[in-house]
Short mmCIF file of C-alpha atoms in Angstrom, two decimals:
data_model
loop_
_atom_site.label_atom_id
_atom_site.label_comp_id
_atom_site.label_asym_id
_atom_site.label_seq_id
_atom_site.Cartn_x
_atom_site.Cartn_y
_atom_site.Cartn_z
CA UNK T 1 -13.66 -9.27 -3.35
CA UNK T 2 -10.53 -12.31 -2.94
CA UNK T 3 -7.38 -12.97 -4.94
CA UNK T 4 -7.81 -16.20 -6.88
CA UNK T 5 -6.47 -19.13 -8.27
CA UNK T 6 -7.18 -21.53 -10.38
CA UNK T 7 -6.34 -25.14 -10.55
CA UNK T 8 -6.21 -26.49 -13.88
CA UNK T 9 -5.39 -29.67 -15.95
CA UNK T 10 -6.33 -32.61 -18.26
CA UNK T 11 -8.62 -35.24 -16.62
CA UNK T 12 -7.54 -37.45 -14.68
CA UNK T 13 -4.75 -36.25 -13.51
CA UNK T 14 -5.84 -35.19 -10.03
CA UNK T 15 -6.78 -31.81 -10.17
CA UNK T 16 -10.54 -31.96 -8.34
CA UNK T 17 -8.68 -34.98 -5.84
CA UNK T 18 -6.90 -31.21 -4.49
CA UNK T 19 -9.47 -29.22 -4.99
CA UNK T 20 -11.41 -31.59 -2.28
CA UNK T 21 -8.45 -31.66 -0.59
CA UNK T 22 -8.22 -28.02 -0.29
CA UNK T 23 -11.67 -27.29 0.99
CA UNK T 24 -11.92 -30.74 3.16
CA UNK T 25 -8.58 -28.88 5.49
CA UNK T 26 -10.58 -25.58 5.47
CA UNK T 27 -13.09 -26.49 6.66
CA UNK T 28 -11.87 -29.14 9.34
CA UNK T 29 -9.21 -26.25 10.53
CA UNK T 30 -10.59 -24.98 14.12
CA UNK T 31 -9.81 -21.46 13.74
CA UNK T 32 -9.10 -21.30 9.97
CA UNK T 33 -12.50 -20.78 8.35
CA UNK T 34 -12.95 -22.29 4.91
CA UNK T 35 -16.08 -21.09 2.98
CA UNK T 36 -17.66 -22.01 -0.79
CA UNK T 37 -18.96 -19.77 -2.79
CA UNK T 38 -20.11 -22.18 -5.82
CA UNK T 39 -19.32 -26.36 -6.16
CA UNK T 40 -16.20 -25.01 -7.79
CA UNK T 41 -15.31 -22.22 -5.62
CA UNK T 42 -13.04 -21.59 -1.96
CA UNK T 43 -11.50 -19.52 0.10
CA UNK T 44 -8.78 -20.90 2.01
CA UNK T 45 -5.99 -20.13 4.83
CA UNK T 46 -3.46 -19.84 4.21
CA UNK T 47 -0.81 -21.82 7.19
CA UNK T 48 1.01 -19.42 8.69
CA UNK T 49 3.13 -20.38 11.47
CA UNK T 50 3.81 -16.75 12.31
CA UNK T 51 0.20 -15.96 12.50
CA UNK T 52 0.33 -18.77 15.34
CA UNK T 53 2.94 -17.70 17.38
CA UNK T 54 1.02 -14.06 17.63
CA UNK T 55 -1.82 -16.53 19.16
CA UNK T 56 -0.03 -18.25 21.21
CA UNK T 57 1.19 -14.63 22.65
CA UNK T 58 -1.85 -13.36 22.88
CA UNK T 59 -4.47 -15.94 23.17
CA UNK T 60 -7.33 -13.73 21.36
CA UNK T 61 -10.50 -13.95 21.50
CA UNK T 62 -10.77 -14.90 17.43
CA UNK T 63 -8.36 -15.56 14.84
CA UNK T 64 -8.16 -14.72 11.00
CA UNK T 65 -5.76 -16.00 9.05
CA UNK T 66 -4.98 -14.76 5.32
CA UNK T 67 -6.12 -16.62 2.82
CA UNK T 68 -6.58 -17.52 -0.93
CA UNK T 69 -9.91 -18.52 -3.29
CA UNK T 70 -9.03 -21.45 -5.44
CA UNK T 71 -10.92 -22.20 -8.30
CA UNK T 72 -11.73 -25.84 -9.68
CA UNK T 73 -12.01 -25.18 -13.08
CA UNK T 74 -13.42 -27.92 -15.74
CA UNK T 75 -11.12 -30.32 -17.65
CA UNK T 76 -9.21 -28.94 -20.94
CA UNK T 77 -8.52 -31.70 -23.76
CA UNK T 78 -6.94 -31.18 -26.88
CA UNK T 79 -9.12 -28.75 -29.10
CA UNK T 80 -10.37 -26.99 -26.02
CA UNK T 81 -10.09 -23.43 -27.99
CA UNK T 82 -12.18 -24.69 -30.91
CA UNK T 83 -14.74 -25.53 -27.86
CA UNK T 84 -13.54 -28.77 -28.03
CA UNK T 85 -14.92 -30.73 -24.72
CA UNK T 86 -15.99 -27.93 -21.88
CA UNK T 87 -13.45 -25.79 -23.39
CA UNK T 88 -15.25 -22.88 -23.44
CA UNK T 89 -16.27 -23.02 -20.40
CA UNK T 90 -12.55 -23.94 -19.17
CA UNK T 91 -11.09 -20.95 -20.76
CA UNK T 92 -13.85 -18.12 -19.70
CA UNK T 93 -13.21 -19.74 -15.78
CA UNK T 94 -9.39 -19.07 -16.34
CA UNK T 95 -9.91 -15.40 -17.63
CA UNK T 96 -11.77 -14.50 -14.18
CA UNK T 97 -8.70 -15.71 -12.47
CA UNK T 98 -5.49 -14.41 -11.62
CA UNK T 99 -2.96 -16.89 -11.46
CA UNK T 100 -2.39 -20.49 -12.91
CA UNK T 101 -1.86 -23.54 -10.20
CA UNK T 102 -1.17 -26.91 -13.30
CA UNK T 103 -1.70 -30.03 -11.59
CA UNK T 104 1.05 -32.62 -13.39
CA UNK T 105 -0.30 -35.88 -13.56
CA UNK T 106 3.60 -37.70 -12.57
CA UNK T 107 1.97 -41.19 -10.92
CA UNK T 108 1.37 -44.50 -12.37
CA UNK T 109 -2.04 -46.04 -11.51
CA UNK T 110 -3.33 -48.59 -14.20
CA UNK T 111 -6.48 -48.55 -12.32
CA UNK T 112 -6.58 -44.64 -13.18
CA UNK T 113 -6.91 -43.82 -17.19
CA UNK T 114 -4.21 -41.32 -18.89
CA UNK T 115 -6.83 -39.04 -21.45
CA UNK T 116 -3.41 -39.84 -24.01
CA UNK T 117 -2.88 -43.26 -23.49
CA UNK T 118 0.19 -42.80 -20.78
CA UNK T 119 2.11 -40.87 -18.52
CA UNK T 120 4.40 -38.06 -20.19
CA UNK T 121 4.68 -34.62 -18.07
CA UNK T 122 5.76 -32.57 -20.45
CA UNK T 123 3.21 -34.16 -23.18
CA UNK T 124 0.57 -32.89 -20.84
CA UNK T 125 1.81 -29.99 -19.95
CA UNK T 126 2.04 -28.81 -23.86
CA UNK T 127 -1.21 -29.56 -23.95
CA UNK T 128 -2.59 -26.88 -21.58
CA UNK T 129 0.21 -24.06 -22.97
CA UNK T 130 -1.17 -25.17 -26.73
CA UNK T 131 -4.82 -24.83 -25.99
CA UNK T 132 -3.90 -21.26 -23.77
CA UNK T 133 -1.55 -19.88 -26.88
CA UNK T 134 -3.66 -20.58 -29.59
CA UNK T 135 -6.79 -18.57 -27.61
CA UNK T 136 -4.44 -15.63 -26.22
CA UNK T 137 -4.09 -15.89 -30.39
CA UNK T 138 -7.42 -15.08 -31.41
CA UNK T 139 -8.42 -12.78 -29.12
CA UNK T 140 -4.83 -10.52 -30.08
CA UNK T 141 -5.01 -11.06 -34.25
CA UNK T 142 -9.14 -9.64 -33.17
CA UNK T 143 -7.34 -6.59 -31.26
CA UNK T 144 -4.43 -6.49 -34.17
CA UNK T 145 -7.10 -5.71 -36.76
CA UNK T 146 -9.39 -3.03 -34.61
CA UNK T 147 -6.47 -1.04 -33.70
CA UNK T 148 -5.31 -0.75 -37.77
CA UNK T 149 -8.54 0.65 -38.56
CA UNK T 150 -8.46 3.02 -35.42
CA UNK T 151 -5.06 3.87 -36.26
CA UNK T 152 -6.15 5.05 -39.84
CA UNK T 153 -7.54 8.65 -38.05
CA UNK T 154 -4.11 8.60 -36.79
CA UNK T 155 -4.70 7.80 -32.48
CA UNK T 156 -1.20 7.18 -31.55
CA UNK T 157 -2.69 4.66 -28.40
CA UNK T 158 -3.85 2.37 -31.67
CA UNK T 159 -0.61 3.38 -33.52
CA UNK T 160 0.90 1.89 -30.57
CA UNK T 161 -1.92 -1.05 -30.15
CA UNK T 162 -0.79 -2.03 -34.42
CA UNK T 163 2.89 -2.44 -32.78
CA UNK T 164 2.37 -4.14 -30.16
CA UNK T 165 -0.36 -6.51 -30.78
CA UNK T 166 2.22 -7.60 -33.94
CA UNK T 167 4.89 -8.77 -31.90
CA UNK T 168 2.96 -10.07 -29.37
CA UNK T 169 1.26 -12.47 -32.59
CA UNK T 170 4.59 -13.13 -33.69
CA UNK T 171 5.87 -14.46 -30.28
CA UNK T 172 2.69 -16.19 -29.68
CA UNK T 173 2.88 -18.27 -33.45
CA UNK T 174 6.35 -19.39 -31.33
CA UNK T 175 5.03 -20.24 -28.83
CA UNK T 176 5.98 -18.06 -26.00
CA UNK T 177 3.41 -17.54 -23.76
CA UNK T 178 2.95 -13.84 -22.79
CA UNK T 179 4.23 -13.73 -19.17
CA UNK T 180 7.40 -14.52 -21.01
CA UNK T 181 7.58 -11.73 -23.36
CA UNK T 182 9.80 -8.62 -22.07
CA UNK T 183 7.04 -5.86 -22.34
CA UNK T 184 7.05 -2.10 -21.39
CA UNK T 185 4.56 -0.37 -19.63
CA UNK T 186 3.09 0.66 -22.12
CA UNK T 187 2.13 -2.61 -24.27
CA UNK T 188 0.82 -4.25 -21.27
CA UNK T 189 -1.91 -1.19 -20.70
CA UNK T 190 -2.77 -2.28 -24.01
CA UNK T 191 -2.85 -6.08 -23.15
CA UNK T 192 -4.63 -5.94 -19.82
CA UNK T 193 -8.04 -5.42 -21.08
CA UNK T 194 -7.79 -8.42 -23.24
CA UNK T 195 -7.02 -10.67 -20.29
CA UNK T 196 -4.68 -13.02 -21.66
CA UNK T 197 -4.85 -16.04 -20.35
CA UNK T 198 -0.80 -16.69 -20.95
CA UNK T 199 -0.02 -13.25 -19.44
CA UNK T 200 -0.82 -15.02 -15.73
CA UNK T 201 2.06 -16.34 -13.48
CA UNK T 202 2.18 -20.19 -13.03
CA UNK T 203 2.24 -22.61 -10.84
CA UNK T 204 3.18 -26.01 -11.10
CA UNK T 205 1.51 -29.05 -8.42
CA UNK T 206 3.85 -32.27 -9.69
CA UNK T 207 1.29 -34.64 -8.54
CA UNK T 208 2.89 -38.05 -7.19
CA UNK T 209 2.66 -41.24 -6.08
CA UNK T 210 1.95 -41.96 -2.45
CA UNK T 211 4.61 -44.34 -1.90
CA UNK T 212 7.10 -41.45 -3.69
CA UNK T 213 6.46 -38.10 -1.95
CA UNK T 214 8.48 -38.41 0.52
CA UNK T 215 11.43 -38.11 -1.86
CA UNK T 216 9.71 -36.53 -4.47
CA UNK T 217 12.71 -34.94 -5.04
CA UNK T 218 14.41 -37.78 -6.75
CA UNK T 219 11.93 -38.66 -9.29
CA UNK T 220 13.02 -38.70 -12.71
CA UNK T 221 9.19 -37.37 -13.59
CA UNK T 222 8.70 -34.59 -11.60
CA UNK T 223 12.66 -33.88 -12.84
CA UNK T 224 11.41 -33.00 -16.09
CA UNK T 225 8.31 -30.42 -14.58
CA UNK T 226 10.93 -28.27 -13.64
CA UNK T 227 13.03 -28.61 -15.94
CA UNK T 228 10.09 -27.25 -18.00
CA UNK T 229 8.46 -25.10 -15.62
CA UNK T 230 12.51 -23.79 -14.54
CA UNK T 231 12.89 -22.32 -18.62
CA UNK T 232 9.58 -20.41 -17.41
CA UNK T 233 11.16 -18.86 -14.38
CA UNK T 234 7.73 -21.20 -12.18
CA UNK T 235 8.12 -22.95 -9.05
CA UNK T 236 6.72 -26.35 -9.04
CA UNK T 237 5.55 -28.11 -5.85
CA UNK T 238 5.66 -31.82 -5.60
CA UNK T 239 2.58 -33.72 -3.86
CA UNK T 240 0.68 -36.37 -3.67
CA UNK T 241 -3.31 -35.10 -3.68
CA UNK T 242 -4.43 -38.82 -2.99
CA UNK T 243 -2.41 -38.18 0.63
CA UNK T 244 -3.89 -34.87 0.94
CA UNK T 245 -7.99 -36.27 0.79
CA UNK T 246 -6.71 -38.52 3.31
CA UNK T 247 -5.46 -35.88 5.14
CA UNK T 248 -8.21 -33.78 5.14
CA UNK T 249 -10.96 -36.62 6.49
CA UNK T 250 -8.28 -37.49 9.75
CA UNK T 251 -8.45 -35.64 12.90
CA UNK T 252 -6.07 -33.28 13.59
CA UNK T 253 -4.48 -35.33 16.37
CA UNK T 254 -4.21 -37.90 13.71
CA UNK T 255 -3.13 -36.07 10.56
CA UNK T 256 0.85 -35.35 12.87
CA UNK T 257 0.95 -39.07 13.28
CA UNK T 258 0.23 -40.07 9.50
CA UNK T 259 2.25 -37.24 8.41
CA UNK T 260 5.47 -38.57 10.10
CA UNK T 261 4.73 -42.34 8.83
CA UNK T 262 5.53 -41.24 5.70
CA UNK T 263 8.11 -39.33 6.60
CA UNK T 264 6.83 -35.49 6.17
CA UNK T 265 6.93 -32.27 8.37
CA UNK T 266 3.88 -31.03 7.05
CA UNK T 267 0.83 -31.46 4.28
CA UNK T 268 1.86 -30.99 1.19
CA UNK T 269 -1.33 -28.45 0.88
CA UNK T 270 0.55 -25.95 2.62
CA UNK T 271 3.00 -25.38 1.16
CA UNK T 272 1.13 -25.04 -2.76
CA UNK T 273 -1.13 -22.28 -0.56
CA UNK T 274 1.72 -20.62 0.24
CA UNK T 275 3.16 -21.33 -3.64
CA UNK T 276 0.55 -19.97 -4.90
CA UNK T 277 0.19 -16.93 -2.07
CA UNK T 278 3.81 -15.94 -3.36
CA UNK T 279 3.22 -16.47 -6.94
CA UNK T 280 0.61 -13.12 -6.92
CA UNK T 281 3.82 -11.01 -5.33
CA UNK T 282 1.51 -11.36 -1.92
CA UNK T 283 2.74 -10.33 1.79
CA UNK T 284 1.46 -10.75 5.26
CA UNK T 285 1.17 -8.05 7.72
CA UNK T 286 -0.28 -8.76 11.94
CA UNK T 287 -2.26 -6.94 13.86
CA UNK T 288 -2.44 -8.30 16.90
CA UNK T 289 -3.72 -7.73 20.57
CA UNK T 290 -6.40 -9.90 23.32
CA UNK T 291 -9.67 -9.46 21.10
CA UNK T 292 -8.17 -9.86 17.99
CA UNK T 293 -4.92 -11.57 16.38
CA UNK T 294 -5.76 -10.84 12.50
CA UNK T 295 -3.25 -11.30 9.15
CA UNK T 296 -3.37 -9.04 6.38
CA UNK T 297 -2.76 -9.42 2.84
CA UNK T 298 -1.60 -6.59 0.79
CA UNK T 299 0.82 -6.92 -2.63
CA UNK T 300 5.12 -6.52 -2.10
CA UNK T 301 5.70 -2.87 -2.36
CA UNK T 302 3.05 -1.24 -0.87
CA UNK T 303 3.42 1.23 2.13
CA UNK T 304 2.17 2.32 5.48
CA UNK T 305 -0.81 4.56 4.30
CA UNK T 306 -2.28 2.10 2.26
CA UNK T 307 -2.12 -0.75 4.02
CA UNK T 308 -3.84 0.78 7.08
CA UNK T 309 -6.68 1.43 4.48
CA UNK T 310 -7.14 -2.24 4.69
CA UNK T 311 -8.17 -1.95 7.96
CA UNK T 312 -10.58 1.23 7.49
CA UNK T 313 -10.21 3.74 4.93
CA UNK T 314 -9.89 6.03 8.16
CA UNK T 315 -6.71 4.48 8.84
CA UNK T 316 -5.31 5.58 5.44
CA UNK T 317 -7.16 9.28 5.37
CA UNK T 318 -5.91 10.61 8.35
CA UNK T 319 -3.11 8.20 8.95
CA UNK T 320 -0.25 9.93 11.13
CA UNK T 321 2.45 6.96 11.73
CA UNK T 322 2.38 2.96 12.50
CA UNK T 323 4.60 1.66 15.35
CA UNK T 324 5.71 -2.08 13.80
CA UNK T 325 7.66 -4.08 14.76
CA UNK T 326 8.68 -7.62 13.35
CA UNK T 327 6.78 -10.50 14.30
CA UNK T 328 9.86 -12.82 15.60
CA UNK T 329 11.30 -9.83 18.00
CA UNK T 330 7.93 -9.13 19.35
CA UNK T 331 7.10 -12.63 20.23
CA UNK T 332 10.66 -13.06 21.57
CA UNK T 333 10.21 -10.01 24.09
CA UNK T 334 6.37 -10.71 25.42
CA UNK T 335 4.62 -8.97 23.71
CA UNK T 336 3.90 -4.94 23.07
CA UNK T 337 4.38 -3.63 26.25
CA UNK T 338 7.86 -4.80 26.86
CA UNK T 339 8.80 -3.99 23.32
CA UNK T 340 8.06 -0.90 23.88
CA UNK T 341 9.77 -0.66 27.03
CA UNK T 342 12.43 -1.12 25.65
CA UNK T 343 12.41 0.71 22.52
CA UNK T 344 11.99 -2.05 19.73
CA UNK T 345 8.42 -0.31 18.49
CA UNK T 346 9.66 1.99 15.10
CA UNK T 347 7.52 4.56 14.42
CA UNK T 348 7.30 4.97 10.56
CA UNK T 349 5.29 7.76 8.59
CA UNK T 350 3.58 7.62 5.25
CA UNK T 351 6.89 6.37 2.76
CA UNK T 352 7.34 3.57 5.18
CA UNK T 353 7.46 0.45 2.21
CA UNK T 354 5.90 -2.72 5.22
CA UNK T 355 7.42 -5.46 5.35
CA UNK T 356 6.68 -9.12 4.95
CA UNK T 357 5.82 -10.73 8.71
CA UNK T 358 5.61 -6.44 10.19
CA UNK T 359 2.84 -6.74 13.25
CA UNK T 360 1.54 -3.17 13.00
CA UNK T 361 -0.46 -0.38 15.15
CA UNK T 362 -1.28 2.38 13.33
CA UNK T 363 -2.17 5.62 14.59
CA UNK T 364 -4.80 8.02 13.11
CA UNK T 365 -6.90 10.85 13.13
CA UNK T 366 -10.18 11.79 11.72
#
């Protein structure tokens, strides 16, 4: 199952425009498949220059990029935690994703009415955060009451749950998201089944005007989002959903020219997708040959046998060693044969922790 990022935000912030641009960009990339699982879910390729370089080197029959799933979640309004608007639908869907991409409006446009009457990124962020905290508070309070009842029999897990939920409840009441709390492994184990919304990592997409995107770093509205995000250790990606929608409708040959006119090196979606991928704590290793060049997604810290298991369970069960080289050195040397001849292929065993950008050939026996 693909790891999923939920796109959230208030109505009229550009959330669905951004999702539609992601969909269009994926659909129009010849070698990068995009698929729609249902009207508001899509699997998008992760743009990767390393993969492109390996494709240029091997000219394979097929190319399979890393992918990430984006979910366009129903717009949120104040009171969603109590079922206002599409709140129940929003909160049910957000429980199912692994991370959150929070789209924040950072543009003025009299033709696009703001749900609260004025553009104020911090106020908008506060609405979303408050509703998520309130819903989490309901979940934690219910677990706390259950733990108090079940701990009367002396169950050590439930006694710990009483302590943990009391602490988390207090911090939530202070407006602190769960992801910002200093919790030990035992506490996380107790909280995990609750699928708390504020426990999920967050990325902010600052949606700016078309004439602002090239110098978004100087935009005062974006600066306010950055300041707020920095306080919780979150990333901010400035992006113009309107421009991304236009790019998605252009032929690939026209996109580069349009980007150059705007003073941009690449679509903002590329940065957004890569940031979301990083947010989930993922890295990429590659397998490469004339038949196929493929990017494989694994969590940071994965050891070689488990990485091999991503390809096939037999690879993990019968793992012998991993022959590996970093992608840039492989490209520089001109391929595996030259790398082997020069002794640049490393032979790694079961304890090897795969590095981002490794090109690996697994040896196995079953």
